[in-house]
Amino acid sequence: MPDEDLAHRTAVVAGAAHPIGRAVVAELAIRGASVIAVDVTSPCEARDRVIGVVAGHRPAEFADRAIAACEVLGATPDILVTCPLPITHAASVHLGLTALVRDGGAVVNVAEAPAAPDAARTAAVALSGLTRLMTERLRARAVRVNGVLAAGLADEDRPAPVLPPTPVGRPGWADEVARCVAFLASPQASYVAAAVLPVDGGLGLMRPEPSGYWHRTTLRTPEPALAH
């Protein structure tokens, strides 16, 4: 079990009913944080240090329910984690919830890239753009914003995705993503900002051909400079 490096911190996890969201809620609680888990469906099972909040389907209501839960606790969140959400919620919720975060806090945006190459590339660009935008908006408050781009995951409800071989040689699991999220939210990542961490078993080495098929990128060692 990791040290409770997030003790005395409060976290809001949006999208907590998603498999990644559930794993993030559990990981943050294990590390000592008090967690407000928010989603449009029942976000999690009851457990110590976790409050589940069922939000409405409108983005504004989603944020309002999270704010109300924070007020009940009398806490200002140190951490905001936004896990995969329906497209109608995503951008509005990500940006609307940032007002909750304490100055000097941390935001981690999490996205799951689809298996289709073009869609995966679009997801990466979108997550990077959102993370950079939020960094600029929150820089005056010294809030660190980072992203995690997951791909190639399996869980109890979904079979392993059909993907090309990866350096890891297997699909990933949500708890592996959650540990990376917890790191970025923790004091150990205090000088990491505006970064997007791929958690994909090495799928980032694969690049789509124009035909839509994947191929492995050849990694070249730079030639040594010639002496003059």
PDB file of C-alpha atoms in Angstrom:
ATOM      1  CA  MET A   1       0.000   0.000   0.000  1.00  0.00           C
ATOM      2  CA  PRO A   2       1.452   3.431  -0.887  1.00  0.00           C
ATOM      3  CA  ASP A   3       2.146   6.010   1.793  1.00  0.00           C
ATOM      4  CA  GLU A   4      -0.774   8.335   2.479  1.00  0.00           C
ATOM      5  CA  ASP A   5       0.849  11.147   0.506  1.00  0.00           C
ATOM      6  CA  LEU A   6      -2.558  12.756  -0.128  1.00  0.00           C
ATOM      7  CA  ALA A   7      -3.670  12.825   3.512  1.00  0.00           C
ATOM      8  CA  HIS A   8      -5.578  15.958   4.558  1.00  0.00           C
ATOM      9  CA  ARG A   9      -6.401  16.724   0.927  1.00  0.00           C
ATOM     10  CA  THR A  10      -9.815  16.843  -0.707  1.00  0.00           C
ATOM     11  CA  ALA A  11     -10.341  15.632  -4.276  1.00  0.00           C
ATOM     12  CA  VAL A  12     -13.257  15.911  -6.687  1.00  0.00           C
ATOM     13  CA  VAL A  13     -13.426  13.161  -9.313  1.00  0.00           C
ATOM     14  CA  ALA A  14     -15.797  13.897 -12.214  1.00  0.00           C
ATOM     15  CA  GLY A  15     -16.764  10.929 -14.355  1.00  0.00           C
ATOM     16  CA  ALA A  16     -16.416   8.629 -11.349  1.00  0.00           C
ATOM     17  CA  ALA A  17     -18.726   5.929 -12.768  1.00  0.00           C
ATOM     18  CA  HIS A  18     -16.341   5.234 -15.654  1.00  0.00           C
ATOM     19  CA  PRO A  19     -13.985   2.287 -15.003  1.00  0.00           C
ATOM     20  CA  ILE A  20     -11.037   4.685 -14.889  1.00  0.00           C
ATOM     21  CA  GLY A  21     -12.981   7.029 -12.628  1.00  0.00           C
ATOM     22  CA  ARG A  22     -13.811   4.244 -10.180  1.00  0.00           C
ATOM     23  CA  ALA A  23     -10.159   3.232 -10.037  1.00  0.00           C
ATOM     24  CA  VAL A  24      -9.056   6.836  -9.498  1.00  0.00           C
ATOM     25  CA  VAL A  25     -11.528   7.271  -6.626  1.00  0.00           C
ATOM     26  CA  ALA A  26     -10.200   4.122  -4.949  1.00  0.00           C
ATOM     27  CA  GLU A  27      -6.543   5.080  -5.459  1.00  0.00           C
ATOM     28  CA  LEU A  28      -6.938   8.609  -4.095  1.00  0.00           C
ATOM     29  CA  ALA A  29      -8.795   7.288  -1.044  1.00  0.00           C
ATOM     30  CA  ILE A  30      -6.094   4.675  -0.408  1.00  0.00           C
ATOM     31  CA  ARG A  31      -3.533   7.486  -0.490  1.00  0.00           C
ATOM     32  CA  GLY A  32      -5.407   9.371   2.203  1.00  0.00           C
ATOM     33  CA  ALA A  33      -7.538  11.890   0.300  1.00  0.00           C
ATOM     34  CA  SER A  34     -11.183  12.637   1.023  1.00  0.00           C
ATOM     35  CA  VAL A  35     -12.929  12.109  -2.321  1.00  0.00           C
ATOM     36  CA  ILE A  36     -16.133  13.542  -3.779  1.00  0.00           C
ATOM     37  CA  ALA A  37     -17.069  11.185  -6.624  1.00  0.00           C
ATOM     38  CA  VAL A  38     -19.453  12.732  -9.174  1.00  0.00           C
ATOM     39  CA  ASP A  39     -21.231  11.272 -12.210  1.00  0.00           C
ATOM     40  CA  VAL A  40     -24.628  11.205 -13.903  1.00  0.00           C
ATOM     41  CA  THR A  41     -25.147   7.656 -12.621  1.00  0.00           C
ATOM     42  CA  SER A  42     -24.283   6.168  -9.244  1.00  0.00           C
ATOM     43  CA  PRO A  43     -20.539   6.792  -9.217  1.00  0.00           C
ATOM     44  CA  CYS A  44     -19.192   4.287  -6.705  1.00  0.00           C
ATOM     45  CA  GLU A  45     -19.842   1.930  -3.850  1.00  0.00           C
ATOM     46  CA  ALA A  46     -19.872   3.410  -0.353  1.00  0.00           C
ATOM     47  CA  ARG A  47     -16.428   3.374   1.250  1.00  0.00           C
ATOM     48  CA  ASP A  48     -14.374   5.293   3.783  1.00  0.00           C
ATOM     49  CA  ARG A  49     -13.298   8.789   2.705  1.00  0.00           C
ATOM     50  CA  VAL A  50     -15.611   8.774  -0.338  1.00  0.00           C
ATOM     51  CA  ILE A  51     -18.860  10.667  -0.927  1.00  0.00           C
ATOM     52  CA  GLY A  52     -20.823   9.722  -4.046  1.00  0.00           C
ATOM     53  CA  VAL A  53     -22.812  12.438  -5.839  1.00  0.00           C
ATOM     54  CA  VAL A  54     -25.298  11.751  -8.643  1.00  0.00           C
ATOM     55  CA  ALA A  55     -25.359  14.821 -10.901  1.00  0.00           C
ATOM     56  CA  GLY A  56     -27.803  15.927 -13.558  1.00  0.00           C
ATOM     57  CA  HIS A  57     -27.344  15.547 -17.281  1.00  0.00           C
ATOM     58  CA  ARG A  58     -26.816  19.265 -17.890  1.00  0.00           C
ATOM     59  CA  PRO A  59     -23.176  20.411 -17.545  1.00  0.00           C
ATOM     60  CA  ALA A  60     -24.161  23.343 -15.304  1.00  0.00           C
ATOM     61  CA  GLU A  61     -26.046  21.019 -12.943  1.00  0.00           C
ATOM     62  CA  PHE A  62     -23.105  18.629 -12.915  1.00  0.00           C
ATOM     63  CA  ALA A  63     -20.826  21.394 -11.626  1.00  0.00           C
ATOM     64  CA  ASP A  64     -23.458  22.714  -9.184  1.00  0.00           C
ATOM     65  CA  ARG A  65     -23.854  19.306  -7.513  1.00  0.00           C
ATOM     66  CA  ALA A  66     -20.094  19.036  -7.054  1.00  0.00           C
ATOM     67  CA  ILE A  67     -19.937  22.528  -5.565  1.00  0.00           C
ATOM     68  CA  ALA A  68     -22.804  21.714  -3.178  1.00  0.00           C
ATOM     69  CA  ALA A  69     -21.012  18.575  -1.972  1.00  0.00           C
ATOM     70  CA  CYS A  70     -17.876  20.596  -1.255  1.00  0.00           C
ATOM     71  CA  GLU A  71     -19.923  23.090   0.748  1.00  0.00           C
ATOM     72  CA  VAL A  72     -21.435  20.280   2.826  1.00  0.00           C
ATOM     73  CA  LEU A  73     -17.931  19.068   3.655  1.00  0.00           C
ATOM     74  CA  GLY A  74     -16.757  22.606   4.308  1.00  0.00           C
ATOM     75  CA  ALA A  75     -13.742  21.876   2.136  1.00  0.00           C
ATOM     76  CA  THR A  76     -12.054  23.510  -0.818  1.00  0.00           C
ATOM     77  CA  PRO A  77     -10.719  20.806  -3.147  1.00  0.00           C
ATOM     78  CA  ASP A  78      -6.976  20.539  -3.571  1.00  0.00           C
ATOM     79  CA  ILE A  79      -7.379  18.120  -6.490  1.00  0.00           C
ATOM     80  CA  LEU A  80      -9.729  17.891  -9.459  1.00  0.00           C
ATOM     81  CA  VAL A  81      -9.676  14.817 -11.686  1.00  0.00           C
ATOM     82  CA  THR A  82     -11.879  14.770 -14.774  1.00  0.00           C
ATOM     83  CA  CYS A  83     -12.317  11.253 -16.127  1.00  0.00           C
ATOM     84  CA  PRO A  84     -13.935  10.274 -19.451  1.00  0.00           C
ATOM     85  CA  LEU A  85     -17.400  11.850 -19.768  1.00  0.00           C
ATOM     86  CA  PRO A  86     -20.059  11.990 -22.483  1.00  0.00           C
ATOM     87  CA  ILE A  87     -19.040  14.445 -25.181  1.00  0.00           C
ATOM     88  CA  THR A  88     -21.934  16.765 -24.272  1.00  0.00           C
ATOM     89  CA  HIS A  89     -20.458  17.214 -20.804  1.00  0.00           C
ATOM     90  CA  ALA A  90     -16.747  17.078 -21.357  1.00  0.00           C
ATOM     91  CA  ALA A  91     -15.451  20.578 -22.126  1.00  0.00           C
ATOM     92  CA  SER A  92     -18.078  22.434 -20.085  1.00  0.00           C
ATOM     93  CA  VAL A  93     -17.538  20.264 -17.027  1.00  0.00           C
ATOM     94  CA  HIS A  94     -13.751  20.417 -17.269  1.00  0.00           C
ATOM     95  CA  LEU A  95     -13.759  24.202 -17.410  1.00  0.00           C
ATOM     96  CA  GLY A  96     -16.721  24.752 -15.077  1.00  0.00           C
ATOM     97  CA  LEU A  97     -15.246  22.764 -12.196  1.00  0.00           C
ATOM     98  CA  THR A  98     -11.877  24.521 -12.150  1.00  0.00           C
ATOM     99  CA  ALA A  99     -13.297  27.290  -9.962  1.00  0.00           C
ATOM    100  CA  LEU A 100     -13.526  24.688  -7.187  1.00  0.00           C
ATOM    101  CA  VAL A 101      -9.805  24.064  -6.948  1.00  0.00           C
ATOM    102  CA  ARG A 102      -7.728  25.702  -4.261  1.00  0.00           C
ATOM    103  CA  ASP A 103      -4.933  28.046  -5.393  1.00  0.00           C
ATOM    104  CA  GLY A 104      -1.804  25.943  -5.776  1.00  0.00           C
ATOM    105  CA  GLY A 105      -3.887  22.808  -6.327  1.00  0.00           C
ATOM    106  CA  ALA A 106      -3.762  20.235  -9.105  1.00  0.00           C
ATOM    107  CA  VAL A 107      -6.012  19.285 -12.018  1.00  0.00           C
ATOM    108  CA  VAL A 108      -5.629  16.037 -13.958  1.00  0.00           C
ATOM    109  CA  ASN A 109      -7.638  15.570 -17.161  1.00  0.00           C
ATOM    110  CA  VAL A 110      -8.049  11.925 -18.172  1.00  0.00           C
ATOM    111  CA  ALA A 111      -9.081  10.725 -21.635  1.00  0.00           C
ATOM    112  CA  GLU A 112      -9.273   7.259 -23.157  1.00  0.00           C
ATOM    113  CA  ALA A 113      -8.129   7.051 -26.761  1.00  0.00           C
ATOM    114  CA  PRO A 114     -10.204   4.845 -29.104  1.00  0.00           C
ATOM    115  CA  ALA A 115      -8.553   2.002 -30.988  1.00  0.00           C
ATOM    116  CA  ALA A 116      -9.151   3.614 -34.401  1.00  0.00           C
ATOM    117  CA  PRO A 117      -5.950   5.468 -35.373  1.00  0.00           C
ATOM    118  CA  ASP A 118      -7.573   8.691 -36.570  1.00  0.00           C
ATOM    119  CA  ALA A 119      -9.820   8.862 -33.508  1.00  0.00           C
ATOM    120  CA  ALA A 120      -6.869   8.201 -31.206  1.00  0.00           C
ATOM    121  CA  ARG A 121      -4.909  11.020 -32.790  1.00  0.00           C
ATOM    122  CA  THR A 122      -7.900  13.353 -32.417  1.00  0.00           C
ATOM    123  CA  ALA A 123      -8.260  12.416 -28.740  1.00  0.00           C
ATOM    124  CA  ALA A 124      -4.594  13.161 -28.108  1.00  0.00           C
ATOM    125  CA  VAL A 125      -4.792  16.570 -29.773  1.00  0.00           C
ATOM    126  CA  ALA A 126      -8.002  17.441 -27.913  1.00  0.00           C
ATOM    127  CA  LEU A 127      -6.592  16.459 -24.511  1.00  0.00           C
ATOM    128  CA  SER A 128      -3.372  18.355 -25.108  1.00  0.00           C
ATOM    129  CA  GLY A 129      -5.285  21.445 -26.216  1.00  0.00           C
ATOM    130  CA  LEU A 130      -7.640  21.348 -23.228  1.00  0.00           C
ATOM    131  CA  THR A 131      -4.768  20.862 -20.793  1.00  0.00           C
ATOM    132  CA  ARG A 132      -2.831  23.784 -22.254  1.00  0.00           C
ATOM    133  CA  LEU A 133      -5.923  26.009 -22.263  1.00  0.00           C
ATOM    134  CA  MET A 134      -6.638  25.251 -18.608  1.00  0.00           C
ATOM    135  CA  THR A 135      -2.986  25.829 -17.707  1.00  0.00           C
ATOM    136  CA  GLU A 136      -3.141  29.304 -19.227  1.00  0.00           C
ATOM    137  CA  ARG A 137      -6.432  30.112 -17.497  1.00  0.00           C
ATOM    138  CA  LEU A 138      -5.204  28.970 -14.089  1.00  0.00           C
ATOM    139  CA  ARG A 139      -1.578  30.078 -14.163  1.00  0.00           C
ATOM    140  CA  ALA A 140      -2.289  33.171 -12.019  1.00  0.00           C
ATOM    141  CA  ARG A 141      -3.526  30.812  -9.282  1.00  0.00           C
ATOM    142  CA  ALA A 142      -0.526  28.460  -9.567  1.00  0.00           C
ATOM    143  CA  VAL A 143      -2.813  25.503 -10.275  1.00  0.00           C
ATOM    144  CA  ARG A 144      -0.971  22.682 -12.015  1.00  0.00           C
ATOM    145  CA  VAL A 145      -2.886  21.127 -14.914  1.00  0.00           C
ATOM    146  CA  ASN A 146      -1.784  17.870 -16.527  1.00  0.00           C
ATOM    147  CA  GLY A 147      -3.357  15.155 -18.634  1.00  0.00           C
ATOM    148  CA  VAL A 148      -3.330  11.369 -18.840  1.00  0.00           C
ATOM    149  CA  LEU A 149      -4.129   9.707 -22.165  1.00  0.00           C
ATOM    150  CA  ALA A 150      -5.017   6.045 -21.683  1.00  0.00           C
ATOM    151  CA  ALA A 151      -5.361   3.459 -24.447  1.00  0.00           C
ATOM    152  CA  GLY A 152      -5.572  -0.291 -24.884  1.00  0.00           C
ATOM    153  CA  LEU A 153      -7.452  -0.933 -21.639  1.00  0.00           C
ATOM    154  CA  ALA A 154      -9.557  -3.921 -20.653  1.00  0.00           C
ATOM    155  CA  ASP A 155     -11.817  -4.410 -17.640  1.00  0.00           C
ATOM    156  CA  GLU A 156     -14.409  -6.808 -16.269  1.00  0.00           C
ATOM    157  CA  ASP A 157     -17.098  -5.339 -18.511  1.00  0.00           C
ATOM    158  CA  ARG A 158     -15.051  -5.048 -21.684  1.00  0.00           C
ATOM    159  CA  PRO A 159     -12.856  -7.630 -23.434  1.00  0.00           C
ATOM    160  CA  ALA A 160      -9.318  -6.753 -24.323  1.00  0.00           C
ATOM    161  CA  PRO A 161      -9.376  -4.403 -27.324  1.00  0.00           C
ATOM    162  CA  VAL A 162      -8.114  -5.558 -30.697  1.00  0.00           C
ATOM    163  CA  LEU A 163      -4.819  -3.730 -30.991  1.00  0.00           C
ATOM    164  CA  PRO A 164      -1.428  -4.333 -32.566  1.00  0.00           C
ATOM    165  CA  PRO A 165       1.247  -5.872 -30.333  1.00  0.00           C
ATOM    166  CA  THR A 166       2.656  -3.446 -27.785  1.00  0.00           C
ATOM    167  CA  PRO A 167       6.040  -3.442 -26.024  1.00  0.00           C
ATOM    168  CA  VAL A 168       4.216  -4.441 -22.821  1.00  0.00           C
ATOM    169  CA  GLY A 169       2.531  -7.352 -24.599  1.00  0.00           C
ATOM    170  CA  ARG A 170      -0.869  -7.090 -22.894  1.00  0.00           C
ATOM    171  CA  PRO A 171      -3.804  -4.727 -22.382  1.00  0.00           C
ATOM    172  CA  GLY A 172      -3.753  -2.237 -19.540  1.00  0.00           C
ATOM    173  CA  TRP A 173      -6.016  -1.926 -16.524  1.00  0.00           C
ATOM    174  CA  ALA A 174      -7.764   1.052 -14.999  1.00  0.00           C
ATOM    175  CA  ASP A 175      -5.843   0.830 -11.733  1.00  0.00           C
ATOM    176  CA  GLU A 176      -2.599   1.305 -13.671  1.00  0.00           C
ATOM    177  CA  VAL A 177      -3.994   4.543 -15.060  1.00  0.00           C
ATOM    178  CA  ALA A 178      -5.204   5.566 -11.602  1.00  0.00           C
ATOM    179  CA  ARG A 179      -1.727   5.292 -10.099  1.00  0.00           C
ATOM    180  CA  CYS A 180      -0.396   7.686 -12.740  1.00  0.00           C
ATOM    181  CA  VAL A 181      -3.245  10.103 -12.043  1.00  0.00           C
ATOM    182  CA  ALA A 182      -2.504   9.988  -8.311  1.00  0.00           C
ATOM    183  CA  PHE A 183       1.163  10.722  -8.971  1.00  0.00           C
ATOM    184  CA  LEU A 184       0.351  13.809 -11.052  1.00  0.00           C
ATOM    185  CA  ALA A 185      -2.030  15.017  -8.330  1.00  0.00           C
ATOM    186  CA  SER A 186       0.517  14.464  -5.570  1.00  0.00           C
ATOM    187  CA  PRO A 187       3.363  16.587  -4.165  1.00  0.00           C
ATOM    188  CA  GLN A 188       5.815  14.275  -5.957  1.00  0.00           C
ATOM    189  CA  ALA A 189       4.776  15.975  -9.219  1.00  0.00           C
ATOM    190  CA  SER A 190       4.952  19.512  -7.832  1.00  0.00           C
ATOM    191  CA  TYR A 191       6.968  20.836 -10.808  1.00  0.00           C
ATOM    192  CA  VAL A 192       5.032  19.006 -13.535  1.00  0.00           C
ATOM    193  CA  ALA A 193       2.555  21.180 -15.435  1.00  0.00           C
ATOM    194  CA  ALA A 194       0.938  21.301 -18.899  1.00  0.00           C
ATOM    195  CA  ALA A 195       2.107  17.736 -19.606  1.00  0.00           C
ATOM    196  CA  VAL A 196       0.147  14.829 -21.086  1.00  0.00           C
ATOM    197  CA  LEU A 197       1.290  11.406 -19.903  1.00  0.00           C
ATOM    198  CA  PRO A 198       0.493   8.467 -22.202  1.00  0.00           C
ATOM    199  CA  VAL A 199      -0.532   5.314 -20.331  1.00  0.00           C
ATOM    200  CA  ASP A 200      -0.900   2.991 -23.285  1.00  0.00           C
ATOM    201  CA  GLY A 201       1.585   0.139 -23.040  1.00  0.00           C
ATOM    202  CA  GLY A 202       3.664   1.700 -25.802  1.00  0.00           C
ATOM    203  CA  LEU A 203       0.920   2.275 -28.367  1.00  0.00           C
ATOM    204  CA  GLY A 204       2.365   5.760 -28.762  1.00  0.00           C
ATOM    205  CA  LEU A 205       5.149   4.119 -30.761  1.00  0.00           C
ATOM    206  CA  MET A 206       2.584   3.206 -33.394  1.00  0.00           C
ATOM    207  CA  ARG A 207       1.679   5.710 -36.063  1.00  0.00           C
ATOM    208  CA  PRO A 208      -1.190   5.431 -38.554  1.00  0.00           C
ATOM    209  CA  GLU A 209      -0.325   5.006 -42.203  1.00  0.00           C
ATOM    210  CA  PRO A 210      -2.400   7.086 -44.648  1.00  0.00           C
ATOM    211  CA  SER A 211      -4.247   3.856 -45.470  1.00  0.00           C
ATOM    212  CA  GLY A 212      -5.427   3.607 -41.863  1.00  0.00           C
ATOM    213  CA  TYR A 213      -3.214   0.682 -40.878  1.00  0.00           C
ATOM    214  CA  TRP A 214      -0.776   0.835 -38.012  1.00  0.00           C
ATOM    215  CA  HIS A 215       2.952   0.432 -38.302  1.00  0.00           C
ATOM    216  CA  ARG A 216       5.711   0.567 -35.745  1.00  0.00           C
ATOM    217  CA  THR A 217       7.866   3.669 -35.786  1.00  0.00           C
ATOM    218  CA  THR A 218      11.556   2.864 -36.148  1.00  0.00           C
ATOM    219  CA  LEU A 219      13.555   4.504 -33.382  1.00  0.00           C
ATOM    220  CA  ARG A 220      16.941   5.647 -34.636  1.00  0.00           C
ATOM    221  CA  THR A 221      20.025   6.395 -32.581  1.00  0.00           C
ATOM    222  CA  PRO A 222      21.535   9.751 -33.627  1.00  0.00           C
ATOM    223  CA  GLU A 223      24.787   9.474 -35.549  1.00  0.00           C
ATOM    224  CA  PRO A 224      27.779  10.713 -33.522  1.00  0.00           C
ATOM    225  CA  ALA A 225      29.123  14.080 -34.596  1.00  0.00           C
ATOM    226  CA  LEU A 226      32.298  13.890 -36.682  1.00  0.00           C
ATOM    227  CA  ALA A 227      35.405  15.365 -35.130  1.00  0.00           C
ATOM    228  CA  HIS A 228      36.898  18.338 -37.010  1.00  0.00           C
TER     229      HIS A 228
END
